[in-house]
Coordinates of C-alpha atoms and ligand atoms in Angstrom, one line a residue:
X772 CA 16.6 82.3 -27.7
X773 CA 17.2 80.3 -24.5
X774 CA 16.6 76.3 -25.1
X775 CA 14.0 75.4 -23.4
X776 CA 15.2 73.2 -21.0
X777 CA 12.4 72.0 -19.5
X778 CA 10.4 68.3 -21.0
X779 CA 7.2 70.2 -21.7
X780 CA 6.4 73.3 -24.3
X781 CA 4.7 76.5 -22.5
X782 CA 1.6 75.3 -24.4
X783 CA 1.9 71.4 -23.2
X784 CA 2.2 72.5 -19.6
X785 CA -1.2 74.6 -20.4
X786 CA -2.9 71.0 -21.2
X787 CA -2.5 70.3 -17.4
X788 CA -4.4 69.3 -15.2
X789 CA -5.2 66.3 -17.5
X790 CA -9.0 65.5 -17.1
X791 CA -9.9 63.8 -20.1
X792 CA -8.3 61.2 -22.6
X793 CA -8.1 64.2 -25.6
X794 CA -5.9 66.0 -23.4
X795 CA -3.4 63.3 -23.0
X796 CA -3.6 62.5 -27.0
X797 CA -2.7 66.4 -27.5
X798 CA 0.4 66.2 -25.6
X799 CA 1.4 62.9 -27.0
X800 CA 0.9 64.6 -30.1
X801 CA 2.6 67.4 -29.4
X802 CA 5.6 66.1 -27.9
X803 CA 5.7 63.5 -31.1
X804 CA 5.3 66.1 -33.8
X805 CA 8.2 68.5 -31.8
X806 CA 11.1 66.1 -30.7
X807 CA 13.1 62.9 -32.4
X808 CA 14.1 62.0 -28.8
X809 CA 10.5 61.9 -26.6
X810 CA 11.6 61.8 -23.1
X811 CA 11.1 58.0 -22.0
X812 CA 10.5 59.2 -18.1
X813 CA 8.4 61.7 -18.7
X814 CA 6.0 60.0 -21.0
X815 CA 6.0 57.0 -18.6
X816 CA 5.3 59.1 -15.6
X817 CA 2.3 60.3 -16.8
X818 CA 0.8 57.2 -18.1
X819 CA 1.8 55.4 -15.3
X820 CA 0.0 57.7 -13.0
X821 CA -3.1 57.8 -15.0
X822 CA -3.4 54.0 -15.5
X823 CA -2.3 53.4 -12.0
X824 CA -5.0 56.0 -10.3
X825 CA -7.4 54.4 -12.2
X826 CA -6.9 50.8 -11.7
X827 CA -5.2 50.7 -8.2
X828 CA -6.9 52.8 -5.6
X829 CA -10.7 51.2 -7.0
X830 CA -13.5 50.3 -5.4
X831 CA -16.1 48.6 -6.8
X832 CA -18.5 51.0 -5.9
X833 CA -22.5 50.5 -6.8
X834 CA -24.7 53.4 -7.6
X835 CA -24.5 56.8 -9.7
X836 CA -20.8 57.0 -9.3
X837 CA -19.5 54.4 -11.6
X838 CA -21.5 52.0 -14.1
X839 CA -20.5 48.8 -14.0
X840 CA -21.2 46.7 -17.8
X841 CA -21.8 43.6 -16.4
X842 CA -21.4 40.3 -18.5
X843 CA -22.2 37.1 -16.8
X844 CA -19.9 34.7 -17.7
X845 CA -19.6 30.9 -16.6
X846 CA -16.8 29.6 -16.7
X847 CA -17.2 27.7 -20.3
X848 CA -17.9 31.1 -21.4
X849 CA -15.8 32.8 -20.0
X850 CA -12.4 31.0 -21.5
X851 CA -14.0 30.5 -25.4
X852 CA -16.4 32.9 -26.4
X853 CA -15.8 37.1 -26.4
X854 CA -16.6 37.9 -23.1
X855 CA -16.2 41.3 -23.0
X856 CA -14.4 42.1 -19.5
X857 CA -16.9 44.3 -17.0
X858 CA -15.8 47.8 -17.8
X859 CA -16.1 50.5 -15.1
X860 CA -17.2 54.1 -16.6
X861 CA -15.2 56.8 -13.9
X862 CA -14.2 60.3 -14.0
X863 CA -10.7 60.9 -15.2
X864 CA -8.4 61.8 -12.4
X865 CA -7.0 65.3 -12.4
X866 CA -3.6 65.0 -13.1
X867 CA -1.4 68.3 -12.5
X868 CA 2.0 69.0 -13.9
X869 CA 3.9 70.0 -10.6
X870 CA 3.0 66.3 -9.2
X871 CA 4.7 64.9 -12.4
X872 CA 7.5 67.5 -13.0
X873 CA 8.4 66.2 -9.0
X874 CA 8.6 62.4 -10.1
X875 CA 10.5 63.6 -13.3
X876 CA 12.9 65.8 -11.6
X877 CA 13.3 62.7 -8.8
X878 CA 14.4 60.0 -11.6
X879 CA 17.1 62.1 -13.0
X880 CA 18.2 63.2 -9.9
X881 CA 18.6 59.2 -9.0
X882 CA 20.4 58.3 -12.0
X883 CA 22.6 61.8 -12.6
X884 CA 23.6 61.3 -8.4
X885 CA 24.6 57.7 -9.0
X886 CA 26.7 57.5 -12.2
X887 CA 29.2 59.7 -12.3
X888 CA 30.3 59.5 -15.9
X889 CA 33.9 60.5 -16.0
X890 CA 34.2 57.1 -14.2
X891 CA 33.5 56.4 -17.9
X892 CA 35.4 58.5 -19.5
X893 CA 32.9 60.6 -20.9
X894 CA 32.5 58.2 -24.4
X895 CA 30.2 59.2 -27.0
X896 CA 29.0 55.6 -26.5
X897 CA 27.6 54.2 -24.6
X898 CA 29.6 51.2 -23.1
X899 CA 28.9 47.8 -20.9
X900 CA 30.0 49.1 -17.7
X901 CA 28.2 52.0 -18.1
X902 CA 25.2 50.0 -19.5
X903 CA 25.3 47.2 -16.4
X904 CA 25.8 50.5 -13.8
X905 CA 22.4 51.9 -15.2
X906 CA 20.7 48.6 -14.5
X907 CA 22.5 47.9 -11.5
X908 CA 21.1 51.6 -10.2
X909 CA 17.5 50.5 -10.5
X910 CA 18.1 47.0 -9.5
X911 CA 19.5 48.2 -6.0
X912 CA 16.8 50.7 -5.9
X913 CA 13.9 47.8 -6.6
X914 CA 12.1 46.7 -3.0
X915 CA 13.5 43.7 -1.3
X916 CA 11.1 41.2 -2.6
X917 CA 7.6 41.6 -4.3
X918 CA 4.9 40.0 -6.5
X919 CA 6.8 40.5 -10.0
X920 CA 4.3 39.4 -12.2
X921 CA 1.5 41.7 -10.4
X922 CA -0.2 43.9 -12.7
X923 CA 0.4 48.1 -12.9
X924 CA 4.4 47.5 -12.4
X925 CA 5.7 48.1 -15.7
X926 CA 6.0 52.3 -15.5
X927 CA 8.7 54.7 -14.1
X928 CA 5.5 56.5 -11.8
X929 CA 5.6 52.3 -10.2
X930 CA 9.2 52.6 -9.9
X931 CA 9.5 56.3 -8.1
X932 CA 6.2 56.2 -6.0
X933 CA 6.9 52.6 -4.9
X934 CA 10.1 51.0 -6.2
X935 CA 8.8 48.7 -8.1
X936 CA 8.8 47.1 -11.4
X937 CA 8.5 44.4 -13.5
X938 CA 11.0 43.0 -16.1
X939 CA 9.8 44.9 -18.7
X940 CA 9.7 48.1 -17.0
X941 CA 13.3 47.7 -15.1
X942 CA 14.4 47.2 -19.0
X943 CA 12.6 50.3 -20.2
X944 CA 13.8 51.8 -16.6
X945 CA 17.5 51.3 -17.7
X946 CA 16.9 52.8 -21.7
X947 CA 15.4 55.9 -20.0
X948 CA 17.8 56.3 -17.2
X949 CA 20.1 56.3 -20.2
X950 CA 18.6 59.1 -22.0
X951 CA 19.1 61.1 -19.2
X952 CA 22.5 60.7 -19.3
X953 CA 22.5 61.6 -23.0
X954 CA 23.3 58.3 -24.4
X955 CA 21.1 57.8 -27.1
X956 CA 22.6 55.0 -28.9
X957 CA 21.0 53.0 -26.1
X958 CA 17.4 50.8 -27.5
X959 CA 15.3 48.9 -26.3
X960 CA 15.1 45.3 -27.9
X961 CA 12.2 43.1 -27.5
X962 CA 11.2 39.4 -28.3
X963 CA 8.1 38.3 -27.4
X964 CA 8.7 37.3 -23.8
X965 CA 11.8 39.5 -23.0
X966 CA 13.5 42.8 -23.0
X967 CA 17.0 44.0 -23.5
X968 CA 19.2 46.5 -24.8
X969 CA 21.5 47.2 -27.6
X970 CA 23.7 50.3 -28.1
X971 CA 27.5 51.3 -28.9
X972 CA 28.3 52.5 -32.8
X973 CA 26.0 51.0 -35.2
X974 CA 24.0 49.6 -32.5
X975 CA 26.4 46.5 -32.4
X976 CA 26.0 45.4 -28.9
X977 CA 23.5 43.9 -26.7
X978 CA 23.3 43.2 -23.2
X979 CA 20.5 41.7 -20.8
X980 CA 19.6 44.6 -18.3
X981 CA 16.7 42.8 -16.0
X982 CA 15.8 39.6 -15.3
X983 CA 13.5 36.9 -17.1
X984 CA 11.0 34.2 -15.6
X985 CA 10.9 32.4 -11.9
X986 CA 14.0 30.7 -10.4
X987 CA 16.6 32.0 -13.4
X988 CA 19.6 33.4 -12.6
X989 CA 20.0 37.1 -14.1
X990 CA 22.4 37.3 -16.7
X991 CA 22.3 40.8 -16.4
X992 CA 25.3 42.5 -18.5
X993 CA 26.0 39.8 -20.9
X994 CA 25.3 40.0 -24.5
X995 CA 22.8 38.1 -25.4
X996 CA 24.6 35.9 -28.3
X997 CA 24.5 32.7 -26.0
X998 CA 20.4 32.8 -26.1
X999 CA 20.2 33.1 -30.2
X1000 CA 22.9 30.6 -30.8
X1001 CA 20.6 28.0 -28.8
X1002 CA 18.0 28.7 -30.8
X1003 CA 15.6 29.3 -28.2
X1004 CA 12.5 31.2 -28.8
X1005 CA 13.1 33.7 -26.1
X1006 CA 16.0 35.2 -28.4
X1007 CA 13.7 35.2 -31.5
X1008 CA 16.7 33.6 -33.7
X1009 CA 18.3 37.4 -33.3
X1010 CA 15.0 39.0 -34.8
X1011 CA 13.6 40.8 -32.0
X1012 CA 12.4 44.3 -32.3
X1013 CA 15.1 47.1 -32.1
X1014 CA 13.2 50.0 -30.8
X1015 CA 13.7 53.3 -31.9
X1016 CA 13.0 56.7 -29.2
X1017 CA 9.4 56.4 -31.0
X1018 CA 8.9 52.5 -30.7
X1019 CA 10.3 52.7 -27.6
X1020 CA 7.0 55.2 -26.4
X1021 CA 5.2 52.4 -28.4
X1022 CA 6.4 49.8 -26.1
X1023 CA 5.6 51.9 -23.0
X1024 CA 1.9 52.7 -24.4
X1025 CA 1.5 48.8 -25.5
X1026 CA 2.3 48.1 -21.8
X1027 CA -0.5 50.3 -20.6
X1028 CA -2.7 47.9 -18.5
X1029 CA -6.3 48.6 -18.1
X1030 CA -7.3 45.8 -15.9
X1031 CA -8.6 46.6 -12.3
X1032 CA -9.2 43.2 -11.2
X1033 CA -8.9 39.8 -13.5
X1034 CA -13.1 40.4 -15.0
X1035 CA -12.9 44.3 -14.4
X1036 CA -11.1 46.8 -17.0
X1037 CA -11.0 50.4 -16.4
X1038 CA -13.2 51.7 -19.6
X1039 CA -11.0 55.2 -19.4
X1040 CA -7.5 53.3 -19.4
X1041 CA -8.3 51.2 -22.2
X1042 CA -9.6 54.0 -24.2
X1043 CA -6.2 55.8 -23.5
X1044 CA -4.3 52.9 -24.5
X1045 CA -6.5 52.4 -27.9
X1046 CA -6.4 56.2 -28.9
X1047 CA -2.8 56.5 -27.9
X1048 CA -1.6 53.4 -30.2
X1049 CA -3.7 54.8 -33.1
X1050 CA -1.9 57.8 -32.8
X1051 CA 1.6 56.3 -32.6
X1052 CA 0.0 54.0 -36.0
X1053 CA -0.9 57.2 -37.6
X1054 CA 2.8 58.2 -37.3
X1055 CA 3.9 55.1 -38.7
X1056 CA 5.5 53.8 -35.4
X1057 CA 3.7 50.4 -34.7
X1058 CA 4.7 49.3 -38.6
X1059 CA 7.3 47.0 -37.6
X1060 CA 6.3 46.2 -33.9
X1061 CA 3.6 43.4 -34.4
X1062 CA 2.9 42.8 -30.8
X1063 CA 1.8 46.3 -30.4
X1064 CA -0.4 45.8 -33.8
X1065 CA -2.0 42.7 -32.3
X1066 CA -2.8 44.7 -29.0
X1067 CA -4.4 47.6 -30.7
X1068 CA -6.1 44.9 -32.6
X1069 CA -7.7 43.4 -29.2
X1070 CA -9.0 46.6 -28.0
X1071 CA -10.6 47.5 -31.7
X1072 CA -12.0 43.9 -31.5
X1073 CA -13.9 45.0 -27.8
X1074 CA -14.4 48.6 -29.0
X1075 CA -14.7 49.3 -32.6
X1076 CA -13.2 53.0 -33.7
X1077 CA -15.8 54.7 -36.0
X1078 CA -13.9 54.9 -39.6
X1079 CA -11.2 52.7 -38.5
X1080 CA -10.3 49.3 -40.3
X1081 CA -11.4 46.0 -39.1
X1082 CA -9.6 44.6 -36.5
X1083 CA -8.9 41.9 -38.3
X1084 CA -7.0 43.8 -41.0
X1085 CA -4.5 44.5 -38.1
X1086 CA -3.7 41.2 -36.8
X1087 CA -3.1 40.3 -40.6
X1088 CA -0.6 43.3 -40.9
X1089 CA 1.2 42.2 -37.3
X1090 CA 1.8 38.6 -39.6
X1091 CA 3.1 40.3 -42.7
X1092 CA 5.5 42.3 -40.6
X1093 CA 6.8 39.3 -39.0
X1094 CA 7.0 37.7 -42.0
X1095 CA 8.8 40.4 -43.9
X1096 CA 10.5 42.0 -41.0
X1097 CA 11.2 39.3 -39.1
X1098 CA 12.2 36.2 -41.0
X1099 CA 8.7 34.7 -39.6
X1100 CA 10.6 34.4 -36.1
X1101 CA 7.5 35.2 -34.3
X1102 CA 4.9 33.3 -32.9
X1103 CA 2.2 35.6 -31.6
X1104 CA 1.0 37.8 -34.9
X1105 CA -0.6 33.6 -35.8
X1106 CA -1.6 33.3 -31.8
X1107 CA -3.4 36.7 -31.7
X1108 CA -4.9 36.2 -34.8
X1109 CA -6.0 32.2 -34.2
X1110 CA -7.3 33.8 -30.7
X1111 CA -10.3 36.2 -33.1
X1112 CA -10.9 33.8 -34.9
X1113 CA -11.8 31.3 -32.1
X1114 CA -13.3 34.1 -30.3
X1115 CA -15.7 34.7 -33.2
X1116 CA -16.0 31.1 -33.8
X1117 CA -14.7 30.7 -36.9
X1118 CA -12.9 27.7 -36.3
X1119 CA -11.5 26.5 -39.8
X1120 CA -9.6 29.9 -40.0
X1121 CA -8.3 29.3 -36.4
X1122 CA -7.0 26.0 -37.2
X1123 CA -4.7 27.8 -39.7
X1124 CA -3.4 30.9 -37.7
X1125 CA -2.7 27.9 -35.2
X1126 CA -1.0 25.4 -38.1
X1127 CA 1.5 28.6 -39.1
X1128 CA 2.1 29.3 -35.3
X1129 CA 3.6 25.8 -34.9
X1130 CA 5.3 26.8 -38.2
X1131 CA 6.8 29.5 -36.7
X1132 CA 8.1 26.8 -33.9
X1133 CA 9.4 24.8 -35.8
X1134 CA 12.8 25.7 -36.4
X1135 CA 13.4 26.6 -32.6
X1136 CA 15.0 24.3 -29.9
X1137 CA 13.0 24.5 -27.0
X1138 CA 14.7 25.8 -23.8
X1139 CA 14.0 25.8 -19.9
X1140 CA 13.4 29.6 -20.2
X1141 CA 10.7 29.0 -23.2
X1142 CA 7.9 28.4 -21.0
X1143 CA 5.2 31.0 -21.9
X1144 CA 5.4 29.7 -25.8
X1145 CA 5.0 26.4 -24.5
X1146 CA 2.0 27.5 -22.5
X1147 CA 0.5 28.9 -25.8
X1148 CA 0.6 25.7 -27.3
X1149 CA -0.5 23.5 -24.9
X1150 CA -3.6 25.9 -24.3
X1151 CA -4.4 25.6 -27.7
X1152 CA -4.0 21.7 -28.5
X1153 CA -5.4 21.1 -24.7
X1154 CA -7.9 23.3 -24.6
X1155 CA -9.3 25.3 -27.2
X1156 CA -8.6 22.9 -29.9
X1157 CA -10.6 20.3 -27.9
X1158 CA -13.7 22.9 -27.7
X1159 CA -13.6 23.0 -31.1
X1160 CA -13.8 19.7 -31.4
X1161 CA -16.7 19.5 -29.1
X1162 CA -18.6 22.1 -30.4
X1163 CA -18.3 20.7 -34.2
X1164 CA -18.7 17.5 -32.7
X1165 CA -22.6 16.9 -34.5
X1166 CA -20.6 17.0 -37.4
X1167 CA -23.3 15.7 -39.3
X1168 CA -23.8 18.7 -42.1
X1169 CA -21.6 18.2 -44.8
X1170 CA -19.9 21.4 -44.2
X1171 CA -18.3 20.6 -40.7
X1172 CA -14.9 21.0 -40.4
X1173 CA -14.3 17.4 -39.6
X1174 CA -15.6 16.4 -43.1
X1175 CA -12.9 19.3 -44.3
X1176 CA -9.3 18.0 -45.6
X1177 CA -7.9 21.1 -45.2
X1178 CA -8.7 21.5 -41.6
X1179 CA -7.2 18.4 -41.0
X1180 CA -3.8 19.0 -42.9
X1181 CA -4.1 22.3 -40.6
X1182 CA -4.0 20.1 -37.7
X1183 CA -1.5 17.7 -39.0
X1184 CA 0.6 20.8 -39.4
X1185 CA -0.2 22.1 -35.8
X1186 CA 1.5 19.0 -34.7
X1187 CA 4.2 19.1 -36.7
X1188 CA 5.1 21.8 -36.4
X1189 CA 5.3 21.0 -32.6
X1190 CA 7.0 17.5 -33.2
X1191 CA 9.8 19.3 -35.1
X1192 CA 10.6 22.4 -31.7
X1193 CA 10.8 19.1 -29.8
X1194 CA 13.3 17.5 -32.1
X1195 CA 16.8 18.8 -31.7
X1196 CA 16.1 20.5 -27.9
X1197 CA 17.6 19.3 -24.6
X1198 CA 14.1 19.8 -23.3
X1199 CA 11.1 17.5 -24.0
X1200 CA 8.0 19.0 -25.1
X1201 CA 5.2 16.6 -25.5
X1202 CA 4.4 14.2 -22.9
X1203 CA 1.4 11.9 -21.9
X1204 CA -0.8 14.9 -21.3
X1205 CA -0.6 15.6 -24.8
X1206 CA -1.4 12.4 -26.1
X1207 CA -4.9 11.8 -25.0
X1208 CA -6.4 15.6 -26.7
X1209 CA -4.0 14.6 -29.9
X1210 CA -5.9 11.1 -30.0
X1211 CA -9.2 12.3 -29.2
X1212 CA -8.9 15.6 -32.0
X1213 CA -7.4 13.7 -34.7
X1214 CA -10.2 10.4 -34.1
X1215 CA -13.0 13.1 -34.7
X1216 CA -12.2 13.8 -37.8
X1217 CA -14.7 11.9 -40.5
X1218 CA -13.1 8.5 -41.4
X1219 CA -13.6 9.6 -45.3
X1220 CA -11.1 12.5 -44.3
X1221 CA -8.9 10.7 -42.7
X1222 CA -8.9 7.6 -44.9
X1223 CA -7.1 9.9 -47.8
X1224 CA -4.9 11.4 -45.6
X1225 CA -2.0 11.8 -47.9
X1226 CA 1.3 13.2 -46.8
X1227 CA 3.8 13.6 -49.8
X1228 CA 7.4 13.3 -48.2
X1229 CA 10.1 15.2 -48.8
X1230 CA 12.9 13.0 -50.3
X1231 CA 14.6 12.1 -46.8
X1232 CA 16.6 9.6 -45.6
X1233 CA 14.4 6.9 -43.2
X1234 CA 16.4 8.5 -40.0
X1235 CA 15.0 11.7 -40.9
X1236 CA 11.1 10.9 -41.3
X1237 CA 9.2 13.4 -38.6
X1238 CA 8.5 12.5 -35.3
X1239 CA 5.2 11.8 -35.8
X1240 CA 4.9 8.7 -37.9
X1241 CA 2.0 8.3 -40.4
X1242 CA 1.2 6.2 -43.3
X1243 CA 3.7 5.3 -45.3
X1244 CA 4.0 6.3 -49.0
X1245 CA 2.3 8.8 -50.9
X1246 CA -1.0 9.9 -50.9
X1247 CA -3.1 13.6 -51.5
X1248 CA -5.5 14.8 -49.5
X1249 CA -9.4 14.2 -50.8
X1250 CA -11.1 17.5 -50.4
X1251 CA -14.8 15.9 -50.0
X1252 CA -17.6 16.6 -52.1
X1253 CA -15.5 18.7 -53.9
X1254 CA -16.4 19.5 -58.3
X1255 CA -15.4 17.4 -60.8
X1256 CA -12.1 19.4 -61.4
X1257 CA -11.2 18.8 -57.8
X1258 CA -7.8 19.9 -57.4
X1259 CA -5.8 17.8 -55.0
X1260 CA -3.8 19.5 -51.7
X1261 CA -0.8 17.7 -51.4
X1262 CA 1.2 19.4 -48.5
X1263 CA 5.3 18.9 -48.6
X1264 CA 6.1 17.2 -45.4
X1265 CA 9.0 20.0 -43.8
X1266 CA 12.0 19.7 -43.7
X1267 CA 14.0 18.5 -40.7
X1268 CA 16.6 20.7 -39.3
X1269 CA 19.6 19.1 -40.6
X1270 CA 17.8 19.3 -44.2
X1271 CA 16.5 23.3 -43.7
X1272 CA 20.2 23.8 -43.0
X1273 CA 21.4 22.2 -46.2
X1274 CA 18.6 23.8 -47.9
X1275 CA 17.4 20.8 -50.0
X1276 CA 14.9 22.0 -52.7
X1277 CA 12.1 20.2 -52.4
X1278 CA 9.2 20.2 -54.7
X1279 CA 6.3 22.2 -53.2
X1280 CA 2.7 22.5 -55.0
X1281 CA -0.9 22.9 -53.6
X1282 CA -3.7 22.3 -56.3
X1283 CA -2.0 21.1 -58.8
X1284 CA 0.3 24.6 -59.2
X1285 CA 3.7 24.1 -59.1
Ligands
LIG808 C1 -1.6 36.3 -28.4 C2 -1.2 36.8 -27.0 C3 -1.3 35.6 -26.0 C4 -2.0 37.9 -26.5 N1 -1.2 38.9 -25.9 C5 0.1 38.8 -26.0 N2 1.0 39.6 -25.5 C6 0.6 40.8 -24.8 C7 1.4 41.9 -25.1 N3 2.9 41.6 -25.1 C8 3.7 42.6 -25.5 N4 3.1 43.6 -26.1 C9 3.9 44.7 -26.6 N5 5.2 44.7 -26.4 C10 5.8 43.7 -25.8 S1 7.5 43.5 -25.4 C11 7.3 42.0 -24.6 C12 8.4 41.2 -24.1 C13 8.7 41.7 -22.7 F1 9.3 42.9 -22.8 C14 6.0 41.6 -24.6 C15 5.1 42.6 -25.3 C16 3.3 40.2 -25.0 C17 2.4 39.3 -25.7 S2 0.4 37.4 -27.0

């Protein structure tokens, strides 16, 4: 019979009005069970109008209307322990299918008026200039100037109710507008702080579409093979994730921002999110997209799902991925994870997710455009580490952590690991600021600990010994008050980058084990 042209089945339009967060899972369902090419604009539409009726037009009203969960929360509080946000309870808005078919109809009436593809040639690829005219469409179509990094800006209902988006969403912006054109060689590919595309046969190309950060030029059009060879973080070493249609609806659903106000999240919009990202795990979407994992992670840590694994299951699967998927490129499966377990106070498994963060640094050259990573980890050796310090500060039972070898060759690690980004990069890392936590964390630790601090060294030249300088010689760590049998940890110092590169084998055991 006729193809049904239109985005929606007979029985999907029949789910409108949307009222309630089951009927938005049925037609995510039903459009992901039907289609291997889910219609980027439409799906964003409609989250974007639900998230943003919900969080934008608010006011904190008192009385029957809307409960408001209150948690007090100092300021202490408020930045280390689980503070869940204050959660509004409010009806779901109607949302009806003729106000969304208008803002569909509207985006691919913008992007089919404004390229005229046999400018192109027609290609069954897609190609650069047709790749930069797609951007450059919703770049010119973006207000004058705005608050970028203002919340609610990431979907296409932002972008075609009040031309405006963030980098994320002009990226996704450009992969949908290209959809509509019927170029489906064009992904989405994302690091952990940026967005671009790839697309042509095989997927062989890449080319920045938006923008990245305050005060940098766009480079908007280029391939992005500059950013990877300079090793900077913010190209993942070339391992970012290469979206596919599905992990692409991922990306638009792990966007979803429940927050009304920076203590207030909409309970509805976060409930969306979480039930829409276990239905894109149940379909096996999220297994290679660890941010999304980590996210889905967060809301089952505030909101557990009856029958559900633990959250914490999930922010271990977000680190194997990277690990297996990713050549261990990322740094936010350890970050998400370290966050739990500081969050939950268990601060010797922290330490650790923190230790193989600055692992996953290492072998990076930090860059001007690296900023949010180097956020991270001055939060965490600045500030959370330092709580932790505080908070274990008594010390006095024999099972603190600053009685605890390993913690401390977690921390030794941490710093490493942030000695060795710094060595190599144009950009300094550490500075003055750092100094005084470093000092003040690494003095806490018991004297006893410390006193058997034993680094075994790689065989390296002198030139090559690590930034940070520490004994000479060798030595094992102690574990205290350990059996008889006590094995020994003996940690092999890293390599440096001139030695990873010439892939030295160097003897690594823990405990005796070779
Ligand atoms: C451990 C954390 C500080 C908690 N939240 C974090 N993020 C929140 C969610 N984030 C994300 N979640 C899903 N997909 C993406 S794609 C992308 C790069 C810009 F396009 C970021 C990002 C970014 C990282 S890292």
């Amino acid at each position: 019979g006729k193809r049904n042209m239109d985005a929606l089945s007979e029985e999907e339009k029949k789910l409108f009005p949307l009222k309630t967060v089951k009927s938005v899972i049925s037609l995510f369902e039903s459009i992901l069970k039907r289609t291997a090419e889910p219609d980027l604009a439409l799906l964003s539409i409609i989250v974007g109008c639900i998230e943003n009726t919900l969080t934008c037009n608010q006011q904190i009203v008192s009385g029957a209307k809307s409960t408001v969960l209150t948690a007090t929360a100092d300021e202490t509080s408020e930045k280390h322990f689980a503070v869940p946000p204050v959660r509004k309870e409010d009806d779901f808005p109607e949302i009806e299918w003729p106000i969304v078919e208008a803002l569909y109809i509207k985006f691919r009436a913008i992007i089919k008026s404004s390229v005229d593809l046999t400018q192109y040639g027609c290609p069954e690829f897609a190609t650069r200039e047709l790749v930069k005219k797609v951007s450059d469409v919703i770049w010119n179509t973006l207000t004058r100037s705005y608050y970028k990094d203002r919340a609610h800006l990431q979907s296409l209902y932002s972008y075609l109710t009040g031309n405006k988006l963030d980098c994320f969403g002009v990226a996704l912006a450009v992969v949908a507008g290209c959809q509509v054109l019927g170029f489906d060689d064009v992904h989405l590919a994302l690091s952990e702080d940026h967005a671009w595309v790839i697309f042509g046969l095989n997927g062989k190309e890449t080319a920045e579409v938006t923008w990245h950060g305050k005060g940098n030029e766009d480079k908007r059009g280029q391939p992005v093979d500059a950013g990877i060879q300079a090793r900077s973080w913010l190209y993942v070493s070339g391992n970012p994730v290469v979206c596919s249609r599905f992990t692409e609806v991922a990306s638009l659903v792990s966007s979803i921002n429940p927050s009304i106000t920076a203590t207030t999240d909409s309970l509805e919009v976060a409930s969306l999110q979480q039930s829409l990202l276990w239905v894109l795990y149940d379909t096996s979407h999220l297994t290679r997209y660890p941010m999304a994992l980590g996210n889905l992670a967060d809301l089952e840590e505030l909101s557990p799902s009856p029958g559900r694994c633990h959250c914490g299951q999930l922010f271990s699967q977000a680190i194997e991925v990277a690990r297996r998927c990713y050549n261990n490129s990322h740094v936010y499966p350890y970050t998400y994870q370290g966050g739990y377990f500081y969050r939950n106070r268990m601060y010797k498994e922290a330490l650790e997710s923190w230790a193989n963060a600055a692992d996953a640094i290492r072998s990076y050259n930090y860059s001007r455009e690296d900023e949010e990573i180097y956020k991270e980890f001055l939060e965490i050796a600045n500030e959370l580490i330092p709580f932790v310090m505080k908070v274990e500060g008594s010390g006095h039972s024999a099972r603190s952590i600053l009685k605890d070898s390993e913690c401390f060759a977690h921390l030794l690690r941490f710093y490493d690991g942030i000695c060795q980004w710094e060595e190599g990069s144009c950009t300094p890392v550490l500075h003055i600021g750092w100094a005084k936590p470093l000092v003040n964390t690494i003095s806490k630790f018991d004297s006893q600990v410390r006193r058997h601090v034993v680094i075994s060294c790689s065989e390296m030249a002198e030139e090559d010994t690590p930034a940070m300088k520490l004994p000479e010689g060798k030595a094992e760590f102690h574990r205290e008050n350990l059996d008889a049998n006590a094995n020994q940890v003996v940690l092999p110092w890293p390599l440096t980058k001139e030695q990873e590169k010439e892939e030295r084998l160097v003897d690594c055991y823990v405990g005796g084990k070779t």
